[in-house]
mmCIF file of C-alpha atoms and ligand atoms in Angstrom:
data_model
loop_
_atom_site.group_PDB
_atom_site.id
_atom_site.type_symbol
_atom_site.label_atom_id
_atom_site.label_comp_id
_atom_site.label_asym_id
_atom_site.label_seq_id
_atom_site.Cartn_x
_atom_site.Cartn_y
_atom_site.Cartn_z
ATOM 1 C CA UNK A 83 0.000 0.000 0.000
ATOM 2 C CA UNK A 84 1.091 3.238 -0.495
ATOM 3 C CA UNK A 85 0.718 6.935 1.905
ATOM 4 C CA UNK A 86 -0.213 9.486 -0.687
ATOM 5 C CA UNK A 87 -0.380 11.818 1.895
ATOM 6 C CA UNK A 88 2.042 12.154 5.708
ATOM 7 C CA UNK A 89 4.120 14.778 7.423
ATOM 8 C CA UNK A 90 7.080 12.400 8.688
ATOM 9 C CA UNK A 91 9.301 15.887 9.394
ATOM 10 C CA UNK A 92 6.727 16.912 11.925
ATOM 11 C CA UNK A 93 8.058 17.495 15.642
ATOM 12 C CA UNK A 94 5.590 14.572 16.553
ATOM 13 C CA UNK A 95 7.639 12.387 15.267
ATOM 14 C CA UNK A 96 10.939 13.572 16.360
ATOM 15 C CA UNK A 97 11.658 10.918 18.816
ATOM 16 C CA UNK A 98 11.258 7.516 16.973
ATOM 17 C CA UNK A 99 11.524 9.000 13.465
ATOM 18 C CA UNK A 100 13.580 5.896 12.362
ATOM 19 C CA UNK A 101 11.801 3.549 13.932
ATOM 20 C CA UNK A 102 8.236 4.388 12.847
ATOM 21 C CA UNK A 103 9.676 4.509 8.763
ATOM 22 C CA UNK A 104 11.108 1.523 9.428
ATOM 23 C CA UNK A 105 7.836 -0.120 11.139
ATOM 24 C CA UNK A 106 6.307 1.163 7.936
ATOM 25 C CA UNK A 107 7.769 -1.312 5.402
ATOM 26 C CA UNK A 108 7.099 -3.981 8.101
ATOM 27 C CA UNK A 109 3.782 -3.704 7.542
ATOM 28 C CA UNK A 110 3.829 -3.838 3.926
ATOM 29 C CA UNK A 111 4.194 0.296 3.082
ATOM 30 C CA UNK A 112 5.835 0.490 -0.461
ATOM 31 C CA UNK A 113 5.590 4.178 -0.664
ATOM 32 C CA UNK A 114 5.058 7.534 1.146
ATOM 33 C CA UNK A 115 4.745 11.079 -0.225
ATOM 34 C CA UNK A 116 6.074 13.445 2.132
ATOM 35 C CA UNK A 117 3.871 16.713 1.721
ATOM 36 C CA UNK A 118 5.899 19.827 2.292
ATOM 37 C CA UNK A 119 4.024 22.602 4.012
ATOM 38 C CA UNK A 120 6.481 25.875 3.484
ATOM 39 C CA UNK A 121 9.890 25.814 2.061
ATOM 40 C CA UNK A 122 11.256 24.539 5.614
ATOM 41 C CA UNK A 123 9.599 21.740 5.351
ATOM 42 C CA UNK A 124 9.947 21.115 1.566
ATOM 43 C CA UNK A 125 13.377 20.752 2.656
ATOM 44 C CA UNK A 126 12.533 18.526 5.506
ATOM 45 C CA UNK A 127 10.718 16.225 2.492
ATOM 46 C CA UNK A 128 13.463 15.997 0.317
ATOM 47 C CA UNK A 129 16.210 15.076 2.883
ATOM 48 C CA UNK A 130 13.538 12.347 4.411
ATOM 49 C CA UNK A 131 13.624 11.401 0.411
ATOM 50 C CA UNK A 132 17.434 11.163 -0.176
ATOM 51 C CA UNK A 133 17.601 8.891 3.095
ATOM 52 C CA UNK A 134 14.367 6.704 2.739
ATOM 53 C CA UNK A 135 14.640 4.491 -0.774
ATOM 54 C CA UNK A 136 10.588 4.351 0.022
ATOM 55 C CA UNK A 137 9.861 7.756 0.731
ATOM 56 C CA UNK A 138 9.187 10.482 -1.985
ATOM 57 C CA UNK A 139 8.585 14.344 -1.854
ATOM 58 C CA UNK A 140 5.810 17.312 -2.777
ATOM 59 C CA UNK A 141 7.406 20.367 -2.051
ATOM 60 C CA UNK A 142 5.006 23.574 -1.698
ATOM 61 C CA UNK A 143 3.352 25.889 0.568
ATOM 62 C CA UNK A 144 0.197 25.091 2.054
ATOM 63 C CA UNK A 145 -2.756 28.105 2.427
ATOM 64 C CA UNK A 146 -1.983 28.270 6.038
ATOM 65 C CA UNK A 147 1.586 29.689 5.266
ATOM 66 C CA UNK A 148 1.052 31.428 2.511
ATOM 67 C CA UNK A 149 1.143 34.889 4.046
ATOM 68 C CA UNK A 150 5.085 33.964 4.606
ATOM 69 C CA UNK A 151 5.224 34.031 0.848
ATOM 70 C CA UNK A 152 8.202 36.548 -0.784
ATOM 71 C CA UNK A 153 10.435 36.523 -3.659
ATOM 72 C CA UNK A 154 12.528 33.947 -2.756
ATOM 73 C CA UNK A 155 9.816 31.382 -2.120
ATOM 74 C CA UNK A 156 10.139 30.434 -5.477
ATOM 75 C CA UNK A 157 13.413 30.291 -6.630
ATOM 76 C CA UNK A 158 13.969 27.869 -3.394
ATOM 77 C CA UNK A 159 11.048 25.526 -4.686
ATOM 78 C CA UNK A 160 12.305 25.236 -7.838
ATOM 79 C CA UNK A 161 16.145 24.386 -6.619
ATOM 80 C CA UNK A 162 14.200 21.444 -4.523
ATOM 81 C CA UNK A 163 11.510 20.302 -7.427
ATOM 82 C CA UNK A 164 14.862 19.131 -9.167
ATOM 83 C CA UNK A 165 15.716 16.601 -7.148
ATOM 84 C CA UNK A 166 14.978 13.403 -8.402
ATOM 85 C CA UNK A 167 12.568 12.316 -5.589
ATOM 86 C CA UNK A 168 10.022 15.132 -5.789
ATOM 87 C CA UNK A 169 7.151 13.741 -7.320
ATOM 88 C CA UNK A 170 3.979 16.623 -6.930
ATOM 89 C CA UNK A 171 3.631 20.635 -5.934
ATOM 90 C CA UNK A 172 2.013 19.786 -2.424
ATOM 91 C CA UNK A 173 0.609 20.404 -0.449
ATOM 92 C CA UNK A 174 -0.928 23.277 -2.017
ATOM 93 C CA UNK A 175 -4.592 25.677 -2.276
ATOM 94 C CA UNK A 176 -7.063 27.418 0.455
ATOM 95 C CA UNK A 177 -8.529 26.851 3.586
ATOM 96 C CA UNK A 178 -11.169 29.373 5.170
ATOM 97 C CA UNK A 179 -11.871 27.630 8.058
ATOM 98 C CA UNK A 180 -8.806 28.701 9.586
ATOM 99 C CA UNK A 181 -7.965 31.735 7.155
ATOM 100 C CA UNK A 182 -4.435 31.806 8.773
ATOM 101 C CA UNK A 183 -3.851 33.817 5.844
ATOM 102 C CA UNK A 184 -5.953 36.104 4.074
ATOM 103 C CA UNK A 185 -7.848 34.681 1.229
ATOM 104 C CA UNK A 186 -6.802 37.171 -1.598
ATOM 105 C CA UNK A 187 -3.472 36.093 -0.437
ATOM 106 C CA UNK A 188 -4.228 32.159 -0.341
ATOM 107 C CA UNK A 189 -5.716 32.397 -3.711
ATOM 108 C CA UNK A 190 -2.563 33.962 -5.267
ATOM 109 C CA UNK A 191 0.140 31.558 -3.932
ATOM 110 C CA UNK A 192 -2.701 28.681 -5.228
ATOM 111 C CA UNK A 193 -2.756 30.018 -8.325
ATOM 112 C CA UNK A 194 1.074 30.703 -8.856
ATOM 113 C CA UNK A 195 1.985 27.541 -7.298
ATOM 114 C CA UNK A 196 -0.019 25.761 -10.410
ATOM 115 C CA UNK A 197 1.596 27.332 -12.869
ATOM 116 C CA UNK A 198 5.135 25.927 -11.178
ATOM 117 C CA UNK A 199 3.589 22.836 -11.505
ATOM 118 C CA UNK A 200 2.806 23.203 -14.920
ATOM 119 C CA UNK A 201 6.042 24.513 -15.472
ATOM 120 C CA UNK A 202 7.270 21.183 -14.124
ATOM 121 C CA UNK A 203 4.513 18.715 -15.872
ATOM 122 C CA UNK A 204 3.960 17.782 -12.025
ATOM 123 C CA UNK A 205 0.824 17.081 -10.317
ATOM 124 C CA UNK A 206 -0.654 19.047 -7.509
ATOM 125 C CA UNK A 207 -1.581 17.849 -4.019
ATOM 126 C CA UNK A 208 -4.135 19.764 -3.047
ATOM 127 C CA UNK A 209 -5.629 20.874 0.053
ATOM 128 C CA UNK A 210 -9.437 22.453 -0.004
ATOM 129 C CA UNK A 211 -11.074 23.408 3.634
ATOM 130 C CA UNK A 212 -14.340 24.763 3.216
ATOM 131 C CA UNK A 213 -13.263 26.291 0.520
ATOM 132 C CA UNK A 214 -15.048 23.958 -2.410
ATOM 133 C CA UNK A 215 -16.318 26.594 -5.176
ATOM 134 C CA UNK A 216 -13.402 28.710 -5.428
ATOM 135 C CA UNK A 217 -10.819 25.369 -5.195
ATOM 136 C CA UNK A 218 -12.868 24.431 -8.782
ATOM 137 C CA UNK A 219 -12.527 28.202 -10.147
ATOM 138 C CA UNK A 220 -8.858 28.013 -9.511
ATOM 139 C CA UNK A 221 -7.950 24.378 -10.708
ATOM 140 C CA UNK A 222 -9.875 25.721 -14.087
ATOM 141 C CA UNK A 223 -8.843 29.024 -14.456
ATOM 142 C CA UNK A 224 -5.342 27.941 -13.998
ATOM 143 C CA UNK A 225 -5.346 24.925 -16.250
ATOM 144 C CA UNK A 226 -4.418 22.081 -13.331
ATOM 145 C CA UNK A 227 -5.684 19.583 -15.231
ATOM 146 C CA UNK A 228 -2.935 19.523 -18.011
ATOM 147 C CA UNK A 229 -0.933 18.485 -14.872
ATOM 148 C CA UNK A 230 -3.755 16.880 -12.903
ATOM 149 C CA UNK A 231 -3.182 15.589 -9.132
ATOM 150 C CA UNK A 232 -5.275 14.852 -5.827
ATOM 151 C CA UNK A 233 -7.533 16.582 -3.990
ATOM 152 C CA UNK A 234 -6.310 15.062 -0.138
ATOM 153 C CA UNK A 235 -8.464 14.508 2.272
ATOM 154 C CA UNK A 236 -11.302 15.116 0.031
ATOM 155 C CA UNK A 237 -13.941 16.829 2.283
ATOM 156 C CA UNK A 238 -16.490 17.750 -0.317
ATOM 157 C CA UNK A 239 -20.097 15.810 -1.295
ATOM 158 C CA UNK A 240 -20.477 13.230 -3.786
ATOM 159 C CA UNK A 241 -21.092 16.316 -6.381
ATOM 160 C CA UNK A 242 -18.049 18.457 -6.042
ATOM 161 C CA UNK A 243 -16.497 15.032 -6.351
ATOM 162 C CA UNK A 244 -18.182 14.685 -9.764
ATOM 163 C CA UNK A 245 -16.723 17.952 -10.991
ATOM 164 C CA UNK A 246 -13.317 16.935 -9.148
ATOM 165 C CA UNK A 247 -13.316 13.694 -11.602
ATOM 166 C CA UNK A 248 -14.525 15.668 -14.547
ATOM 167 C CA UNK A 249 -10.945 17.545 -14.310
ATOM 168 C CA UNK A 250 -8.878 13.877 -14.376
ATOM 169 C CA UNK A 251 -8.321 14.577 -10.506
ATOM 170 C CA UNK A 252 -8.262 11.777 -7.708
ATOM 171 C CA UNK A 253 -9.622 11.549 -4.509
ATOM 172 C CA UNK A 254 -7.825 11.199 -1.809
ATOM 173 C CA UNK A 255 -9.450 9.297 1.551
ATOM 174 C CA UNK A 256 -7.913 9.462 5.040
ATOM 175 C CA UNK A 257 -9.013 8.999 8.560
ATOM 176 C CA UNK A 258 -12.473 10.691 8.260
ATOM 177 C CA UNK A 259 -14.068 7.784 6.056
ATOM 178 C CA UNK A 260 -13.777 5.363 9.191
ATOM 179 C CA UNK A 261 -15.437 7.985 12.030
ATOM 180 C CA UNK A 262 -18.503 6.518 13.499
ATOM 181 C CA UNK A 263 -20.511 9.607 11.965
ATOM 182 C CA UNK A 264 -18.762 10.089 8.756
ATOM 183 C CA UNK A 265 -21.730 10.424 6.101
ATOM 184 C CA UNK A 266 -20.333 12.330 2.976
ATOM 185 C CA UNK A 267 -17.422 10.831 2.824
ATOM 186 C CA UNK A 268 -18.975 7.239 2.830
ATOM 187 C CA UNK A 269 -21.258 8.734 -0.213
ATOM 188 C CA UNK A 270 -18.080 10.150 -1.700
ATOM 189 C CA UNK A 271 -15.880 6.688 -1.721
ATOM 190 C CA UNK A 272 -19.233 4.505 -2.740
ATOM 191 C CA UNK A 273 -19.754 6.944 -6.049
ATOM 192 C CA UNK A 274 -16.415 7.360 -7.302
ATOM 193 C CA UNK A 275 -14.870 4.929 -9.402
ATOM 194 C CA UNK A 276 -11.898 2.734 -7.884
ATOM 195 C CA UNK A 277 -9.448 3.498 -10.381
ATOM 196 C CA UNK A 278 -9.928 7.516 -9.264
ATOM 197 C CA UNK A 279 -9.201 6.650 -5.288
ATOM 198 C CA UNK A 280 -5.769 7.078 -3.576
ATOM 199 C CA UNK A 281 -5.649 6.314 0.296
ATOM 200 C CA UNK A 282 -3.636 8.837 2.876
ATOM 201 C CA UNK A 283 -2.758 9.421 6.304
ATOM 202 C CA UNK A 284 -2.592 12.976 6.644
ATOM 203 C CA UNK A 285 -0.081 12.100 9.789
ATOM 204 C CA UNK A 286 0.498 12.781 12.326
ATOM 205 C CA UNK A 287 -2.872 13.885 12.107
ATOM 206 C CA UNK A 288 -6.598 12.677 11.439
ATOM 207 C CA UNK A 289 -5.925 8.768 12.581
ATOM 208 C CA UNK A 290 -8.405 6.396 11.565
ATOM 209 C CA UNK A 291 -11.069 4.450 13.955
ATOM 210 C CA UNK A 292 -10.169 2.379 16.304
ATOM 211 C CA UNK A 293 -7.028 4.369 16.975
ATOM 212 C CA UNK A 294 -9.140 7.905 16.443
ATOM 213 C CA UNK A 295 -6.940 10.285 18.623
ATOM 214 C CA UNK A 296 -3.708 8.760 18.396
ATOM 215 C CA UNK A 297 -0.638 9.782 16.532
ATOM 216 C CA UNK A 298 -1.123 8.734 12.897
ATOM 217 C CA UNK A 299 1.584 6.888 11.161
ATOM 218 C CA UNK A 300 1.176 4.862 7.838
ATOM 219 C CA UNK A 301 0.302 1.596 9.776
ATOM 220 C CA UNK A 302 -2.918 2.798 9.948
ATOM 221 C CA UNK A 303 -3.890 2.861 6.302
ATOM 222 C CA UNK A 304 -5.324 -0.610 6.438
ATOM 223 C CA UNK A 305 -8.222 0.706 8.580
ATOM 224 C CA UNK A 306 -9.130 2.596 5.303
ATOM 225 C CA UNK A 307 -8.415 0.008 2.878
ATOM 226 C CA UNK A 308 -10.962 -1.955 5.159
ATOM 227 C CA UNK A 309 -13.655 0.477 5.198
ATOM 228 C CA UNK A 310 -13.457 1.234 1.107
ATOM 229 C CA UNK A 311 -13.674 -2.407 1.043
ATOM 230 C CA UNK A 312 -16.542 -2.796 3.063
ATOM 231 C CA UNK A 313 -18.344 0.366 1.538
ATOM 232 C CA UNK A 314 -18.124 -1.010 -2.539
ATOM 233 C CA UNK A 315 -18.488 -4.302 -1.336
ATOM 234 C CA UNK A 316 -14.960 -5.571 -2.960
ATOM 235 C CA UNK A 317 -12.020 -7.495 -1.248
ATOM 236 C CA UNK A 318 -9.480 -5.994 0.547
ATOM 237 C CA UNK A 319 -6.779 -7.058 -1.613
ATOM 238 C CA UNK A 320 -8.785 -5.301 -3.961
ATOM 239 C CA UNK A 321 -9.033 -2.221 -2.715
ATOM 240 C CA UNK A 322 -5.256 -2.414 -1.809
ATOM 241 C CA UNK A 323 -4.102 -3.075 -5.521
ATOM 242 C CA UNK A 324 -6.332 -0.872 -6.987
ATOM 243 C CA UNK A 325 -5.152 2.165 -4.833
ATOM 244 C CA UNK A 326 -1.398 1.660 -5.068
ATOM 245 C CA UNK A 327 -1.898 1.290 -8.607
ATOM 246 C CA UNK A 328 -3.842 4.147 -8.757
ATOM 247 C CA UNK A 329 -0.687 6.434 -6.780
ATOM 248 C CA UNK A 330 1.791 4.844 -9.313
ATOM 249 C CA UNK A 331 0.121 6.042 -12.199
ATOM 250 C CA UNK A 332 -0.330 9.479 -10.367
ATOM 251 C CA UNK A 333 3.037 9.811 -9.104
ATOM 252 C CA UNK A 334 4.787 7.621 -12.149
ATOM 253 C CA UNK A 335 6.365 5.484 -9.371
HETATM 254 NI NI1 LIG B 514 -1.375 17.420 4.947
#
């Protein structure tokens, strides 16, 4: 199976960083994308990339730092979407429910940060917090689809979904799917196809049931396999093969 979607350079995991990679391929991990959140932790990605054979990078800045945004920004992505192991512009796009940056702001590092990606035929790993309608405008106006990518943690009903597939982009499920009162995103993984799925742990954060609460790591991702198994009514195996596949074809693994 493979982690579309973890923060391995967080602090949460500065203790038993090693250990917890390693405990990774133990339980049958083939793959992780590292999601960089600002250039600091681009960085973080690629190093965690140049040590782990197993672990890959995004490097971007997420809508929460995007105030920190300058001249230099840039140039410093660029000089780390060379390296070899950088395989997506991530994570990337707008979130007003925390508006930790204003939203003209968050809107304009989106929007340049797609054109990098174009730049680089990359795809984009995006992150969309209650921020659905203008997400679409931008991916559009911008052209993301002649790159394509994910839309992580997708938090949206079953028909921003549909417009999410009509522009070649996956869906990315995490933790939520599995809480005792998750609705939409049950709709959302039972109406899109299996071939447009990629699975994630978001982690540290968002852990699956039964380990809600806990520190994430990518041991956890079989608790989602499970439940997209048991909501399309398909094999586990199934749903395994079909979403590493999927994240190869994404992420040309
Ligand atoms: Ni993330």
């Amino acid at each position: 199976m493979i982690d579309s979607h973890a923060h391995y350079d967080d602090e949460r995991f500065n203790e038993d960083r090693h250990e917890i990679l390693q405990k990774c391929v133990d339980e049958g991990v083939s793959h992780i994308v590292n999601a960089g959140t600002d250039v600091e932790s681009s960085y973080a990605s690629v190093s965690l990339a140049d040590k782990y054979p197993f672990v890959y990078a995004a490097v971007g800045v997420h809508p929460h730092e995007a105030s920190g945004w300058n001249d230099d920004t840039l140039s410093e992505l660029k000089k780390l979407a060379g390296c070899e192991k950088v395989v997506a512009i991530g994570e990337i796009g707008l979130d007003y429910h925390y508006d930790f940056s204003p939203r003209s702001v968050q809107k304009e590092v989106f929007a340049r940060q797609i054109d990098f990606a174009r730049s680089l035929k990359k795809p984009v790993i995006v992150h969309n917090r209650e921020s659905h309608q203008d997400i679409l405008d931008i991916l559009k106006s911008e052209k993301a689809y002649e790159v394509g990518g994910v839309l992580h943690c997708f938090s949206g009903s079953v028909e921003m979904a549909k417009q999410v597939l009509d522009l070649g982009f996956m869906i990315g499920i995490g933790g939520p799917v599995t809480f005792k009162k998750a609705v939409k995103p049950v709709e959302v993984v039972r109406y899109v196809p299996l071939d447009m799925l990629l699975i994630e742990t978001d982690c540290p954060y968002l852990s699956p049931e039964p380990v809600r609460g806990r520190r994430n790591w990518s041991g956890n991702l079989k608790y989602i396999l499970e439940k997209i198994a048991q909501i399309k009514g398909i094999d586990y195996k199934e749903a395994e093969m079909a979403t590493t596949e999927n994240a190869r074809q994404l992420f040309k693994f």
